[in-house]
Amino acid sequence: MDQFEFETENKKKKKLRKEPLYIILSILCLIIGGGVGFYFGISKNNQDKDNLSIYDLISESINTYFFDTLDSEYSFEERMLQGMVAGLGDRYSSYLTTDQADDLTNSINGSFEGIGVSFLTLPLGGLVQEVFTGSPANQAGVLAGDLITHVQGTSIAGYDSTRVKSMIIGEKDTEVSIQVLRDGKKKTFEMKRRSVESSVGYEIREKNKQKIGYLRITTFGDTTTALVGEALENFESQGIQNICIDLRGNGGGYITAVNGLLDYFIPEGQLMFKIQYKDNKNKEYLASDVKKYSFEQGYILVDGDTASASEVMATSLNELLNYKVIGEKTYGKGVVQTQIPLTNSSTLKLTTSRWLTPKGNWINEKGIEPDYQVKNISITDFGIFEALKTTYHYDQVSNEIANMQKILKLLGYPIDRTDGYFSQKTQGALKKFEKKYGLTVNGIYDKNDLLTLTSALSYHIHHKTPDYQYQKVVNLLK
């Protein structure tokens, strides 16, 4: 049953029989509520339909009478299929168009043609979260914390992540230009797109005369196991005895990948994790006889976005090898999906099983509680995900003002309160900020102030604020 994976693609394109697909389409129609009442009217006046199932009747009614008035990017059939799967009430199951399935697969594998950045979409642009080593963006000088405001000269304010990504990703060796705001200053970068591998990064760090093998895993894709093997081989060749595995922001990937990674660490024959299927034909994943890598001390960094396969790896290393988990409680995704190819080149992503830790624990909706709870300052702590709908000035009160006060305080400006009341001292601090960054100095909080504040905040967090979670690793090594 290895084809059932955490967020995966079934590699064998099996053609479905017409009968099951017809049943699927019919059941889908049952979920679309508007057709039911009309069906009863038809059935009472058409005795020829008495032998049809309710699914067939609803399907026929919709196909015959439904008048589609929606201006949607998805076809009528695609919307029907999406609605059917949504009717399961399972947030992890979905119907994917061909393009959506391809995007998911590329995301899991961490390989694409682009510039090599991950970003967080904000109302005013794309906030660069990570720049991958050796990528075009890395070589051009793009930094984590840069706020992308324009791509190819076009403002991306208000664009969603899919639209921004489509503008940045493109054919190999084609050129792309991005404009960023870095700590309030505009910078433009010209780059050539090329193949980027982003799933694994590693380096040897040294602190307090202690060497640490730092291993960053962003996803569990097709090549992740081999790349991690190269990293571990490098650590071994240089006598590294301490390892820090960074799984922050890693939303999961393939079962085969996490199985291969754990196999590098867990002694042969030990249970690494278990998968439970609907038919009770459970599968235990045992460590094989591949080459093992051992370390005197092991640490795992996690956060609220560490999920699924990442949680499998963290719990297995924690329960079996006593690797210490550091950071914030993880997402808590204890179920497994598979991607089932359909005859129209689309894909059904369906929850098919759940996974258990070596000790039989199910962390679904619970997450992993770290051995050491450590919180980093995050851009998400400052409520910048909504655009300003108006301007604010002295003697007003709002949540937007409170967020502005918190940012100014973190940046070191004299703030007397952070409760959302626009005090005189708040006005004075805002004026000092406006003057420093060349804005209109009027003490009125507007969208230009928010844009520059966001840029300054991001730069501060990425380049001036310590990584307290990694710092905990260093402290434990003392």
CSV table of C-alpha atoms in Angstrom, one decimal:
chain,number,residue,atom,x,y,z
A,1,MET,CA,0.0,0.0,0.0
A,2,ASP,CA,3.0,2.3,-0.4
A,3,GLN,CA,1.0,4.4,-3.0
A,4,PHE,CA,-0.9,6.0,-0.1
A,5,GLU,CA,1.2,9.0,1.0
A,6,PHE,CA,1.1,12.1,3.1
A,7,GLU,CA,0.5,14.6,0.3
A,8,THR,CA,1.5,12.6,-2.7
A,9,GLU,CA,1.0,11.7,-6.3
A,10,ASN,CA,0.2,8.1,-7.3
A,11,LYS,CA,2.8,7.6,-10.0
A,12,LYS,CA,0.9,4.9,-11.9
A,13,LYS,CA,-1.8,6.5,-14.0
A,14,LYS,CA,-4.5,3.8,-13.7
A,15,LYS,CA,-7.5,4.2,-16.0
A,16,LEU,CA,-10.7,4.1,-14.0
A,17,ARG,CA,-13.7,2.1,-15.3
A,18,LYS,CA,-16.6,4.1,-16.6
A,19,GLU,CA,-19.0,2.6,-14.1
A,20,PRO,CA,-17.3,3.9,-10.9
A,21,LEU,CA,-16.7,7.3,-12.5
A,22,TYR,CA,-20.4,7.5,-13.5
A,23,ILE,CA,-21.3,6.7,-9.9
A,24,ILE,CA,-18.9,9.4,-8.7
A,25,LEU,CA,-20.5,12.0,-10.9
A,26,SER,CA,-24.0,10.9,-9.9
A,27,ILE,CA,-23.2,11.1,-6.2
A,28,LEU,CA,-21.7,14.5,-6.8
A,29,CYS,CA,-25.0,15.8,-8.1
A,30,LEU,CA,-26.7,14.7,-4.9
A,31,ILE,CA,-24.6,17.2,-3.0
A,32,ILE,CA,-25.7,20.1,-5.1
A,33,GLY,CA,-28.8,21.1,-3.1
A,34,GLY,CA,-30.6,23.1,-5.8
A,35,GLY,CA,-31.4,20.0,-8.0
A,36,VAL,CA,-33.3,18.0,-5.3
A,37,GLY,CA,-36.6,19.9,-5.4
A,38,PHE,CA,-36.7,20.0,-9.1
A,39,TYR,CA,-36.0,16.3,-9.3
A,40,PHE,CA,-39.2,15.5,-7.3
A,41,GLY,CA,-41.3,17.6,-9.8
A,42,ILE,CA,-39.9,15.6,-12.7
A,43,SER,CA,-40.2,12.2,-11.1
A,44,LYS,CA,-43.9,12.6,-10.4
A,45,ASN,CA,-44.6,13.4,-14.1
A,46,ASN,CA,-42.2,10.9,-15.7
A,47,GLN,CA,-43.0,7.3,-14.9
A,48,ASP,CA,-40.3,6.2,-17.3
A,49,LYS,CA,-37.8,7.3,-14.7
A,50,ASP,CA,-39.1,5.1,-11.9
A,51,ASN,CA,-36.3,2.6,-12.4
A,52,LEU,CA,-33.5,5.1,-12.2
A,53,SER,CA,-31.6,5.7,-8.9
A,54,ILE,CA,-31.9,9.0,-7.2
A,55,TYR,CA,-28.3,9.7,-8.2
A,56,ASP,CA,-29.2,9.2,-11.9
A,57,LEU,CA,-32.3,11.3,-11.6
A,58,ILE,CA,-30.5,14.3,-10.1
A,59,SER,CA,-27.6,14.0,-12.5
A,60,GLU,CA,-30.0,13.9,-15.5
A,61,SER,CA,-32.0,16.8,-14.1
A,62,ILE,CA,-29.0,19.0,-13.7
A,63,ASN,CA,-27.5,18.1,-17.1
A,64,THR,CA,-30.9,18.8,-18.7
A,65,TYR,CA,-32.2,21.9,-16.9
A,66,PHE,CA,-29.5,23.7,-14.9
A,67,PHE,CA,-28.7,27.1,-16.4
A,68,ASP,CA,-25.1,28.1,-15.5
A,69,THR,CA,-24.9,31.8,-14.7
A,70,LEU,CA,-21.5,31.8,-13.0
A,71,ASP,CA,-18.5,33.4,-14.6
A,72,SER,CA,-16.0,30.9,-13.1
A,73,GLU,CA,-12.4,30.0,-14.1
A,74,TYR,CA,-13.5,26.4,-13.6
A,75,SER,CA,-15.8,24.5,-15.9
A,76,PHE,CA,-19.2,23.3,-14.8
A,77,GLU,CA,-18.0,19.7,-14.5
A,78,GLU,CA,-14.9,20.8,-12.5
A,79,ARG,CA,-17.2,22.7,-10.1
A,80,MET,CA,-19.4,19.7,-9.7
A,81,LEU,CA,-16.5,17.4,-8.9
A,82,GLN,CA,-15.1,19.9,-6.5
A,83,GLY,CA,-18.4,20.1,-4.8
A,84,MET,CA,-18.7,16.4,-4.5
A,85,VAL,CA,-15.4,16.0,-2.7
A,86,ALA,CA,-16.1,19.0,-0.5
A,87,GLY,CA,-19.3,17.3,0.6
A,88,LEU,CA,-17.1,14.7,2.4
A,89,GLY,CA,-16.4,17.4,5.0
A,90,ASP,CA,-12.7,16.4,5.0
A,91,ARG,CA,-10.5,19.5,4.7
A,92,TYR,CA,-7.6,17.4,3.3
A,93,SER,CA,-9.5,15.8,0.5
A,94,SER,CA,-10.1,17.7,-2.8
A,95,TYR,CA,-10.6,17.4,-6.5
A,96,LEU,CA,-7.6,18.9,-8.4
A,97,THR,CA,-7.5,20.0,-11.9
A,98,THR,CA,-4.5,19.0,-14.0
A,99,ASP,CA,-2.8,22.3,-13.3
A,100,GLN,CA,-3.6,22.1,-9.5
A,101,ALA,CA,-2.2,18.6,-9.3
A,102,ASP,CA,1.0,19.6,-11.1
A,103,ASP,CA,1.4,22.6,-8.8
A,104,LEU,CA,1.0,20.3,-5.7
A,105,THR,CA,3.5,17.8,-7.0
A,106,ASN,CA,6.1,20.5,-7.8
A,107,SER,CA,5.5,22.0,-4.4
A,108,ILE,CA,6.1,18.6,-2.7
A,109,ASN,CA,9.2,17.9,-4.7
A,110,GLY,CA,10.6,21.3,-4.1
A,111,SER,CA,11.9,21.6,-7.7
A,112,PHE,CA,10.8,24.2,-10.2
A,113,GLU,CA,12.0,26.7,-12.9
A,114,GLY,CA,12.2,30.0,-11.1
A,115,ILE,CA,14.4,32.3,-9.0
A,116,GLY,CA,14.6,30.3,-5.7
A,117,VAL,CA,12.5,32.1,-3.1
A,118,SER,CA,9.6,31.2,-0.9
A,119,PHE,CA,7.3,34.0,0.0
A,120,LEU,CA,4.3,35.0,2.1
A,121,THR,CA,1.5,36.9,0.4
A,122,LEU,CA,0.5,40.2,2.0
A,123,PRO,CA,-1.9,42.8,0.7
A,124,LEU,CA,1.0,45.0,-0.4
A,125,GLY,CA,3.3,42.4,-2.0
A,126,GLY,CA,5.1,39.1,-1.4
A,127,LEU,CA,7.3,38.9,1.7
A,128,VAL,CA,10.4,36.7,1.0
A,129,GLN,CA,10.6,34.1,3.7
A,130,GLU,CA,13.6,32.1,2.4
A,131,VAL,CA,16.2,32.4,-0.3
A,132,PHE,CA,17.6,29.0,-1.4
A,133,THR,CA,21.3,28.5,-1.5
A,134,GLY,CA,22.8,28.8,-5.0
A,135,SER,CA,19.6,30.0,-6.6
A,136,PRO,CA,19.4,32.9,-9.0
A,137,ALA,CA,17.9,35.0,-6.2
A,138,ASN,CA,20.6,34.1,-3.8
A,139,GLN,CA,23.3,34.9,-6.4
A,140,ALA,CA,21.6,38.2,-7.3
A,141,GLY,CA,21.5,39.4,-3.7
A,142,VAL,CA,17.9,38.9,-2.7
A,143,LEU,CA,17.5,38.5,1.1
A,144,ALA,CA,15.0,37.0,3.3
A,145,GLY,CA,12.8,39.8,4.6
A,146,ASP,CA,12.7,41.6,1.3
A,147,LEU,CA,9.2,42.7,0.3
A,148,ILE,CA,8.5,42.1,-3.4
A,149,THR,CA,6.4,44.9,-4.7
A,150,HIS,CA,6.7,44.6,-8.5
A,151,VAL,CA,7.4,41.8,-11.0
A,152,GLN,CA,8.3,42.8,-14.5
A,153,GLY,CA,7.4,46.3,-13.6
A,154,THR,CA,3.9,45.4,-12.6
A,155,SER,CA,2.7,46.0,-9.0
A,156,ILE,CA,1.6,42.8,-7.3
A,157,ALA,CA,-0.4,44.6,-4.5
A,158,GLY,CA,-3.6,42.6,-3.9
A,159,TYR,CA,-2.5,39.6,-5.9
A,160,ASP,CA,-2.9,36.1,-4.5
A,161,SER,CA,0.1,33.7,-4.2
A,162,THR,CA,-0.9,31.7,-7.3
A,163,ARG,CA,-0.9,34.8,-9.5
A,164,VAL,CA,2.4,36.0,-8.0
A,165,LYS,CA,4.0,32.6,-8.5
A,166,SER,CA,2.8,32.4,-12.1
A,167,MET,CA,4.6,35.7,-12.8
A,168,ILE,CA,7.9,34.7,-11.2
A,169,ILE,CA,8.1,31.0,-12.4
A,170,GLY,CA,8.8,30.5,-16.1
A,171,GLU,CA,10.9,28.7,-18.7
A,172,LYS,CA,14.6,28.1,-18.0
A,173,ASP,CA,17.0,30.9,-19.0
A,174,THR,CA,14.2,33.5,-19.5
A,175,GLU,CA,14.7,36.7,-17.6
A,176,VAL,CA,12.6,38.1,-14.8
A,177,SER,CA,12.8,41.4,-13.0
A,178,ILE,CA,11.6,42.0,-9.4
A,179,GLN,CA,11.5,45.2,-7.4
A,180,VAL,CA,11.7,44.9,-3.6
A,181,LEU,CA,11.5,47.1,-0.6
A,182,ARG,CA,14.3,46.4,1.9
A,183,ASP,CA,14.1,48.3,5.1
A,184,GLY,CA,12.3,51.0,3.3
A,185,LYS,CA,14.7,51.2,0.4
A,186,LYS,CA,13.8,50.2,-3.2
A,187,LYS,CA,16.0,47.7,-5.0
A,188,THR,CA,15.6,46.0,-8.4
A,189,PHE,CA,17.1,42.6,-9.3
A,190,GLU,CA,17.4,41.1,-12.8
A,191,MET,CA,17.7,37.3,-12.9
A,192,LYS,CA,17.6,34.4,-15.3
A,193,ARG,CA,15.2,31.6,-14.3
A,194,ARG,CA,16.6,28.2,-13.9
A,195,SER,CA,16.0,24.8,-12.2
A,196,VAL,CA,15.9,25.2,-8.4
A,197,GLU,CA,16.2,22.5,-5.8
A,198,SER,CA,14.8,23.7,-2.5
A,199,SER,CA,13.9,20.7,-0.4
A,200,VAL,CA,17.2,20.4,1.4
A,201,GLY,CA,20.0,22.7,2.6
A,202,TYR,CA,22.8,22.0,5.1
A,203,GLU,CA,25.9,23.5,6.6
A,204,ILE,CA,28.3,23.1,9.5
A,205,ARG,CA,27.9,25.8,12.1
A,206,GLU,CA,30.2,26.5,15.0
A,207,LYS,CA,29.4,28.1,18.3
A,208,ASN,CA,31.1,28.1,21.7
A,209,LYS,CA,33.7,25.7,20.2
A,210,GLN,CA,30.9,23.2,19.4
A,211,LYS,CA,30.3,22.1,15.8
A,212,ILE,CA,26.7,21.5,14.7
A,213,GLY,CA,25.5,19.9,11.6
A,214,TYR,CA,22.6,22.1,10.6
A,215,LEU,CA,20.1,20.3,8.2
A,216,ARG,CA,17.1,22.2,6.8
A,217,ILE,CA,14.3,20.2,5.2
A,218,THR,CA,11.5,22.2,3.6
A,219,THR,CA,9.6,19.3,2.1
A,220,PHE,CA,9.7,15.5,1.6
A,221,GLY,CA,9.9,15.0,-2.1
A,222,ASP,CA,11.3,12.6,-4.7
A,223,THR,CA,14.9,13.6,-4.2
A,224,THR,CA,14.9,14.5,-0.5
A,225,THR,CA,16.2,11.2,0.7
A,226,ALA,CA,19.2,11.2,-1.5
A,227,LEU,CA,20.0,14.9,-0.7
A,228,VAL,CA,19.8,14.3,3.0
A,229,GLY,CA,22.1,11.2,2.5
A,230,GLU,CA,24.7,13.5,1.0
A,231,ALA,CA,24.4,15.9,3.9
A,232,LEU,CA,24.8,13.2,6.5
A,233,GLU,CA,27.8,11.8,4.6
A,234,ASN,CA,29.3,15.3,4.7
A,235,PHE,CA,28.7,15.6,8.4
A,236,GLU,CA,30.2,12.2,9.1
A,237,SER,CA,33.3,12.9,7.0
A,238,GLN,CA,34.0,16.0,9.1
A,239,GLY,CA,33.4,14.3,12.4
A,240,ILE,CA,30.2,16.1,13.4
A,241,GLN,CA,28.7,14.8,16.6
A,242,ASN,CA,25.7,17.1,17.0
A,243,ILE,CA,22.9,17.6,14.6
A,244,CYS,CA,20.0,20.1,14.3
A,245,ILE,CA,17.2,19.2,11.9
A,246,ASP,CA,15.1,22.2,11.0
A,247,LEU,CA,11.5,21.3,10.1
A,248,ARG,CA,9.9,24.7,10.6
A,249,GLY,CA,7.4,25.5,7.9
A,250,ASN,CA,7.7,22.0,6.4
A,251,GLY,CA,4.1,20.9,5.6
A,252,GLY,CA,4.9,17.3,4.7
A,253,GLY,CA,5.4,15.1,1.6
A,254,TYR,CA,5.8,11.5,0.5
A,255,ILE,CA,5.7,8.5,2.8
A,256,THR,CA,8.6,7.0,0.9
A,257,ALA,CA,10.7,10.1,1.6
A,258,VAL,CA,10.2,10.2,5.3
A,259,ASN,CA,10.7,6.5,5.5
A,260,GLY,CA,14.0,6.8,3.7
A,261,LEU,CA,15.1,9.7,5.9
A,262,LEU,CA,14.3,7.9,9.2
A,263,ASP,CA,16.1,4.8,7.9
A,264,TYR,CA,19.3,6.7,8.1
A,265,PHE,CA,18.9,7.2,11.8
A,266,ILE,CA,16.9,4.3,13.3
A,267,PRO,CA,18.6,1.0,14.1
A,268,GLU,CA,17.6,-1.9,11.8
A,269,GLY,CA,14.4,-3.8,12.7
A,270,GLN,CA,12.9,-1.0,14.8
A,271,LEU,CA,9.3,0.2,14.1
A,272,MET,CA,9.6,3.8,12.8
A,273,PHE,CA,5.9,4.5,12.3
A,274,LYS,CA,2.6,2.7,11.4
A,275,ILE,CA,-0.1,3.4,8.8
A,276,GLN,CA,-3.7,2.3,9.5
A,277,TYR,CA,-6.0,1.8,6.5
A,278,LYS,CA,-9.8,1.6,6.3
A,279,ASP,CA,-9.7,-2.1,5.7
A,280,ASN,CA,-7.6,-2.8,8.8
A,281,LYS,CA,-4.7,-4.0,6.7
A,282,ASN,CA,-2.2,-2.0,8.6
A,283,LYS,CA,1.4,-1.5,7.6
A,284,GLU,CA,4.4,-1.2,9.9
A,285,TYR,CA,7.5,0.7,8.6
A,286,LEU,CA,10.6,-1.0,10.0
A,287,ALA,CA,14.1,0.3,9.7
A,288,SER,CA,16.2,-1.6,7.1
A,289,ASP,CA,19.9,-2.4,6.9
A,290,VAL,CA,20.9,0.8,5.0
A,291,LYS,CA,23.9,2.7,6.3
A,292,LYS,CA,23.2,4.5,9.6
A,293,TYR,CA,24.4,7.8,10.9
A,294,SER,CA,24.5,8.4,14.6
A,295,PHE,CA,25.0,11.6,16.6
A,296,GLU,CA,25.7,12.3,20.3
A,297,GLN,CA,23.1,15.0,20.5
A,298,GLY,CA,20.1,15.6,18.2
A,299,TYR,CA,17.7,18.5,18.0
A,300,ILE,CA,14.6,19.2,15.9
A,301,LEU,CA,13.2,22.7,15.3
A,302,VAL,CA,9.4,22.9,14.8
A,303,ASP,CA,6.6,25.5,14.6
A,304,GLY,CA,2.9,25.7,13.9
A,305,ASP,CA,3.4,24.9,10.2
A,306,THR,CA,5.4,21.7,10.8
A,307,ALA,CA,2.9,19.1,9.7
A,308,SER,CA,2.2,15.6,8.5
A,309,ALA,CA,5.4,13.8,7.3
A,310,SER,CA,7.5,16.4,9.3
A,311,GLU,CA,5.6,15.3,12.4
A,312,VAL,CA,6.3,11.7,11.6
A,313,MET,CA,10.0,12.4,11.5
A,314,ALA,CA,10.0,14.5,14.6
A,315,THR,CA,8.0,12.0,16.7
A,316,SER,CA,10.0,9.0,15.6
A,317,LEU,CA,13.4,10.6,16.3
A,318,ASN,CA,12.0,11.9,19.6
A,319,GLU,CA,10.5,8.6,20.8
A,320,LEU,CA,13.2,6.3,19.6
A,321,LEU,CA,16.5,8.3,19.8
A,322,ASN,CA,15.5,11.0,22.3
A,323,TYR,CA,16.1,13.8,19.9
A,324,LYS,CA,14.9,17.0,21.6
A,325,VAL,CA,12.1,18.9,20.0
A,326,ILE,CA,12.4,22.7,20.2
A,327,GLY,CA,10.0,25.5,19.2
A,328,GLU,CA,6.2,25.7,19.1
A,329,LYS,CA,3.4,23.1,19.0
A,330,THR,CA,3.2,21.6,15.6
A,331,TYR,CA,0.1,21.6,13.3
A,332,GLY,CA,-1.3,18.2,14.2
A,333,LYS,CA,-2.0,16.3,10.9
A,334,GLY,CA,-2.2,12.6,11.6
A,335,VAL,CA,-4.0,11.5,8.4
A,336,VAL,CA,-2.6,10.4,5.0
A,337,GLN,CA,-3.8,11.3,1.5
A,338,THR,CA,-3.2,9.8,-1.9
A,339,GLN,CA,-3.6,11.3,-5.3
A,340,ILE,CA,-5.8,9.1,-7.5
A,341,PRO,CA,-5.5,9.9,-11.2
A,342,LEU,CA,-8.9,10.2,-13.1
A,343,THR,CA,-9.6,9.6,-16.7
A,344,ASN,CA,-9.9,13.3,-17.6
A,345,SER,CA,-6.3,14.0,-16.4
A,346,SER,CA,-7.5,15.5,-13.2
A,347,THR,CA,-6.8,14.0,-9.8
A,348,LEU,CA,-8.7,13.0,-6.7
A,349,LYS,CA,-6.7,13.8,-3.5
A,350,LEU,CA,-8.4,11.6,-0.8
A,351,THR,CA,-7.7,10.9,2.8
A,352,THR,CA,-7.1,7.1,2.9
A,353,SER,CA,-5.4,6.3,6.2
A,354,ARG,CA,-3.9,7.6,9.4
A,355,TRP,CA,-0.4,7.3,10.9
A,356,LEU,CA,0.7,6.4,14.4
A,357,THR,CA,4.0,7.1,16.2
A,358,PRO,CA,6.3,4.2,17.2
A,359,LYS,CA,4.6,4.3,20.6
A,360,GLY,CA,1.1,4.2,19.0
A,361,ASN,CA,0.2,7.8,19.6
A,362,TRP,CA,-2.1,9.7,17.1
A,363,ILE,CA,-1.3,13.4,17.1
A,364,ASN,CA,-4.2,14.4,14.8
A,365,GLU,CA,-5.7,17.8,15.8
A,366,LYS,CA,-3.3,17.8,18.8
A,367,GLY,CA,0.2,18.4,17.4
A,368,ILE,CA,3.5,17.7,19.1
A,369,GLU,CA,4.3,19.5,22.3
A,370,PRO,CA,8.0,20.5,22.1
A,371,ASP,CA,10.4,19.4,24.9
A,372,TYR,CA,11.4,23.1,25.0
A,373,GLN,CA,8.7,25.6,24.2
A,374,VAL,CA,10.5,28.6,22.5
A,375,LYS,CA,8.7,31.3,20.5
A,376,ASN,CA,10.4,33.3,17.8
A,377,ILE,CA,9.2,36.8,16.8
A,378,SER,CA,7.1,36.4,13.7
A,379,ILE,CA,5.7,38.7,11.1
A,380,THR,CA,2.4,37.1,11.7
A,381,ASP,CA,2.3,38.5,15.2
A,382,PHE,CA,1.7,42.1,13.9
A,383,GLY,CA,-1.7,41.8,12.1
A,384,ILE,CA,-0.4,43.0,8.7
A,385,PHE,CA,-2.5,40.7,6.6
A,386,GLU,CA,-5.3,43.3,5.9
A,387,ALA,CA,-4.8,46.4,3.8
A,388,LEU,CA,-5.7,49.7,5.4
A,389,LYS,CA,-9.2,50.8,4.3
A,390,THR,CA,-8.8,54.3,5.7
A,391,THR,CA,-6.2,56.6,7.3
A,392,TYR,CA,-5.8,57.1,11.1
A,393,HIS,CA,-4.8,60.1,13.1
A,394,TYR,CA,-4.5,61.4,16.7
A,395,ASP,CA,-7.3,60.5,19.1
A,396,GLN,CA,-8.7,57.6,17.1
A,397,VAL,CA,-8.9,53.9,18.2
A,398,SER,CA,-8.6,50.8,16.1
A,399,ASN,CA,-6.9,47.4,15.9
A,400,GLU,CA,-4.8,48.7,12.9
A,401,ILE,CA,-3.4,51.5,15.2
A,402,ALA,CA,-2.6,48.8,17.8
A,403,ASN,CA,-0.6,46.8,15.3
A,404,MET,CA,1.2,50.0,14.1
A,405,GLN,CA,2.2,50.7,17.7
A,406,LYS,CA,3.5,47.2,18.2
A,407,ILE,CA,5.7,47.5,15.1
A,408,LEU,CA,7.0,50.9,16.1
A,409,LYS,CA,7.8,49.7,19.6
A,410,LEU,CA,9.7,46.7,18.2
A,411,LEU,CA,11.7,49.0,15.9
A,412,GLY,CA,12.7,51.1,18.9
A,413,TYR,CA,10.5,54.1,18.6
A,414,PRO,CA,9.2,55.7,21.9
A,415,ILE,CA,5.7,54.3,22.3
A,416,ASP,CA,3.7,54.7,25.5
A,417,ARG,CA,0.9,52.2,24.7
A,418,THR,CA,-0.1,49.4,22.3
A,419,ASP,CA,-3.8,49.3,23.0
A,420,GLY,CA,-4.9,51.0,19.7
A,421,TYR,CA,-5.5,54.5,21.0
A,422,PHE,CA,-3.7,57.0,18.8
A,423,SER,CA,-2.0,59.1,21.5
A,424,GLN,CA,0.2,62.1,21.1
A,425,LYS,CA,3.3,60.0,21.8
A,426,THR,CA,2.2,57.5,19.1
A,427,GLN,CA,1.8,60.4,16.7
A,428,GLY,CA,5.3,61.7,17.6
A,429,ALA,CA,6.8,58.2,17.1
A,430,LEU,CA,5.1,57.8,13.7
A,431,LYS,CA,6.5,61.2,12.6
A,432,LYS,CA,10.0,60.1,13.5
A,433,PHE,CA,9.6,57.0,11.5
A,434,GLU,CA,8.2,58.9,8.5
A,435,LYS,CA,11.1,61.3,8.6
A,436,LYS,CA,13.7,58.5,8.8
A,437,TYR,CA,12.2,56.7,5.8
A,438,GLY,CA,11.5,59.8,3.6
A,439,LEU,CA,7.7,59.6,3.9
A,440,THR,CA,5.3,62.6,4.2
A,441,VAL,CA,5.9,63.7,7.8
A,442,ASN,CA,2.3,64.3,9.0
A,443,GLY,CA,1.7,61.8,11.8
A,444,ILE,CA,-1.2,60.3,9.8
A,445,TYR,CA,-1.1,56.5,9.4
A,446,ASP,CA,-1.8,55.6,5.7
A,447,LYS,CA,-1.0,52.8,3.3
A,448,ASN,CA,2.4,54.2,2.4
A,449,ASP,CA,3.3,54.2,6.1
A,450,LEU,CA,2.0,50.6,6.4
A,451,LEU,CA,4.1,49.5,3.3
A,452,THR,CA,7.3,50.9,4.7
A,453,LEU,CA,6.5,49.7,8.2
A,454,THR,CA,6.1,46.2,6.9
A,455,SER,CA,9.4,46.4,5.1
A,456,ALA,CA,11.2,47.7,8.1
A,457,LEU,CA,9.6,45.1,10.4
A,458,SER,CA,10.5,42.2,8.1
A,459,TYR,CA,14.1,43.4,7.8
A,460,HIS,CA,14.3,43.7,11.6
A,461,ILE,CA,12.9,40.3,12.2
A,462,HIS,CA,15.1,38.5,9.7
A,463,HIS,CA,18.4,40.4,10.2
A,464,LYS,CA,18.3,42.0,13.7
A,465,THR,CA,16.2,39.7,15.9
A,466,PRO,CA,17.9,36.4,17.2
A,467,ASP,CA,16.6,33.0,16.1
A,468,TYR,CA,15.6,32.1,19.7
A,469,GLN,CA,14.7,28.6,18.8
A,470,TYR,CA,18.1,27.8,17.2
A,471,GLN,CA,19.7,29.7,20.1
A,472,LYS,CA,18.2,27.2,22.4
A,473,VAL,CA,20.1,24.4,20.6
A,474,VAL,CA,23.3,26.3,21.1
A,475,ASN,CA,22.6,26.8,24.8
A,476,LEU,CA,21.8,23.1,25.3
A,477,LEU,CA,25.2,22.2,23.8
A,478,LYS,CA,27.1,24.3,26.3
